[in-house]
Every structure is written in C-alpha cells, then in structure tokens.
CSV table of C-alpha atoms in Angstrom, one decimal:
chain,number,residue,atom,x,y,z
A,136,MET,CA,-7.3,0.1,-5.5
A,137,ILE,CA,-9.3,1.3,-2.5
A,138,TRP,CA,-8.9,4.8,-1.1
A,139,HIS,CA,-8.8,4.7,2.7
A,140,THR,CA,-11.1,7.7,2.8
A,141,ALA,CA,-13.7,5.8,0.9
A,142,ILE,CA,-13.9,2.8,3.3
A,143,GLN,CA,-15.0,2.6,6.9
A,144,ASP,CA,-12.6,1.0,9.4
A,145,ASP,CA,-14.9,-2.0,10.1
A,146,GLU,CA,-15.2,-2.6,6.3
A,147,LEU,CA,-11.5,-2.4,5.9
A,148,ARG,CA,-10.9,-5.0,8.7
A,149,VAL,CA,-13.3,-7.4,7.0
A,150,ALA,CA,-11.6,-6.8,3.6
A,151,ILE,CA,-8.2,-7.6,5.2
A,152,ARG,CA,-9.6,-10.8,6.8
A,153,GLN,CA,-11.2,-11.9,3.5
A,154,GLY,CA,-7.9,-11.3,1.7
A,155,LYS,CA,-9.3,-8.5,-0.5
A,156,VAL,CA,-6.6,-6.1,0.9
A,157,ASN,CA,-3.0,-7.3,1.2
A,158,PHE,CA,-0.9,-4.2,0.6
A,159,GLY,CA,-1.1,-0.5,1.5
A,160,GLY,CA,0.3,2.5,-0.4
A,161,ASN,CA,0.9,6.2,-0.3
A,162,ARG,CA,-0.9,7.9,-3.2
A,163,LYS,CA,1.3,11.0,-3.1
A,164,LEU,CA,4.7,9.2,-3.0
A,165,LYS,CA,3.5,6.3,-5.2
A,166,ILE,CA,5.0,3.7,-2.8
A,167,TYR,CA,3.3,0.4,-1.7
A,168,GLY,CA,4.2,-2.0,1.1
A,169,ARG,CA,3.0,-4.5,3.6
A,170,LEU,CA,0.2,-3.6,5.9
A,171,THR,CA,2.5,-4.1,8.9
A,172,CYS,CA,5.1,-1.6,7.7
A,173,THR,CA,5.9,1.1,10.3
A,174,SER,CA,6.4,3.6,7.5
A,175,GLY,CA,2.9,2.9,6.2
A,176,LYS,CA,1.3,3.1,9.6
A,177,ARG,CA,2.5,6.7,9.9
A,178,MET,CA,1.0,8.1,6.8
A,179,LYS,CA,-2.1,10.3,6.8
A,180,ARG,CA,-5.5,8.6,6.1
A,181,GLU,CA,-6.1,10.8,3.0
A,182,ASN,CA,-2.9,9.6,1.4
A,183,ARG,CA,-3.4,5.9,2.1
A,184,VAL,CA,-4.7,3.4,-0.6
A,185,PHE,CA,-5.0,-0.3,-0.5
A,186,PHE,CA,-4.2,-3.0,-3.0
A,187,PHE,CA,-5.2,-6.7,-3.5
A,188,SER,CA,-1.8,-7.6,-5.0
A,189,ILE,CA,1.6,-6.5,-5.9
A,190,GLY,CA,0.6,-6.6,-9.6
A,191,GLU,CA,-2.3,-4.2,-9.0
A,192,ALA,CA,0.1,-1.7,-7.2
A,193,ILE,CA,2.7,-1.9,-10.0
A,194,GLU,CA,0.0,-1.5,-12.6
A,195,ALA,CA,-1.1,1.7,-10.8
A,196,GLY,CA,2.4,3.0,-11.0
A,197,TYR,CA,3.6,2.4,-7.5
A,198,ARG,CA,7.0,1.2,-6.4
A,199,PRO,CA,8.0,-1.1,-3.5
A,200,CYS,CA,8.7,0.2,0.0
A,201,GLY,CA,12.4,0.3,0.8
A,202,HIS,CA,11.7,-0.7,4.4
A,203,CYS,CA,9.3,-3.6,4.5
A,204,MET,CA,9.9,-4.9,0.9
A,205,HIS,CA,13.7,-4.3,0.7
A,206,GLY,CA,14.4,-7.1,-1.8
A,207,GLU,CA,11.6,-6.1,-4.1
A,208,TYR,CA,12.8,-2.4,-3.8
A,209,LEU,CA,16.4,-3.4,-4.8
A,210,LYS,CA,15.1,-5.2,-7.9
A,211,TRP,CA,12.9,-2.2,-8.8
A,212,LYS,CA,15.8,0.2,-8.3
A,213,ALA,CA,18.1,-2.0,-10.5
A,214,LYS,CA,15.6,-1.6,-13.4
A,215,ILE,CA,15.6,2.2,-13.4
C-alpha cells in the first residue's frame, strides 16, 4: 500500500505506467476501486492510498467500491 501523501505526482504516474499501482482506496472508509472511478477521484489526497492488486487491498481490510466494481461489491456483500 502506498499513501498518496508519501508519493509525488510524477512518481505516481511512473508507478501506474509500470503497473505497480492498479487500484486506489480511501483509507478512512476502507474502500478500494479502479483508478478511473469518479468516486475515487473526488476523495481528498490525505485519504487516498494505492494498491498493486485486489488481494493487497483485501488483505489490508478494504472492500470493493459499489460504483466501479459493482460485481465484486455484490459478492463481498453476500459474504457478510
């Protein structure tokens, strides 16, 4: 997990291009989603974290976004 406040914007762009960052999350709400999600784009920088994989996000205790990952969210919701 990478905290958005701990990485410069140019470093983040490089990490995305290299495939080191594939998902974003909200550290307060414990929700992760795709980098293109409109909900994720609205969150504050200090609340944003980045993940390499879905497994990494789940291991950190995050749940899927109901907007951009609706199918995964429904599966998650069915388990609780």
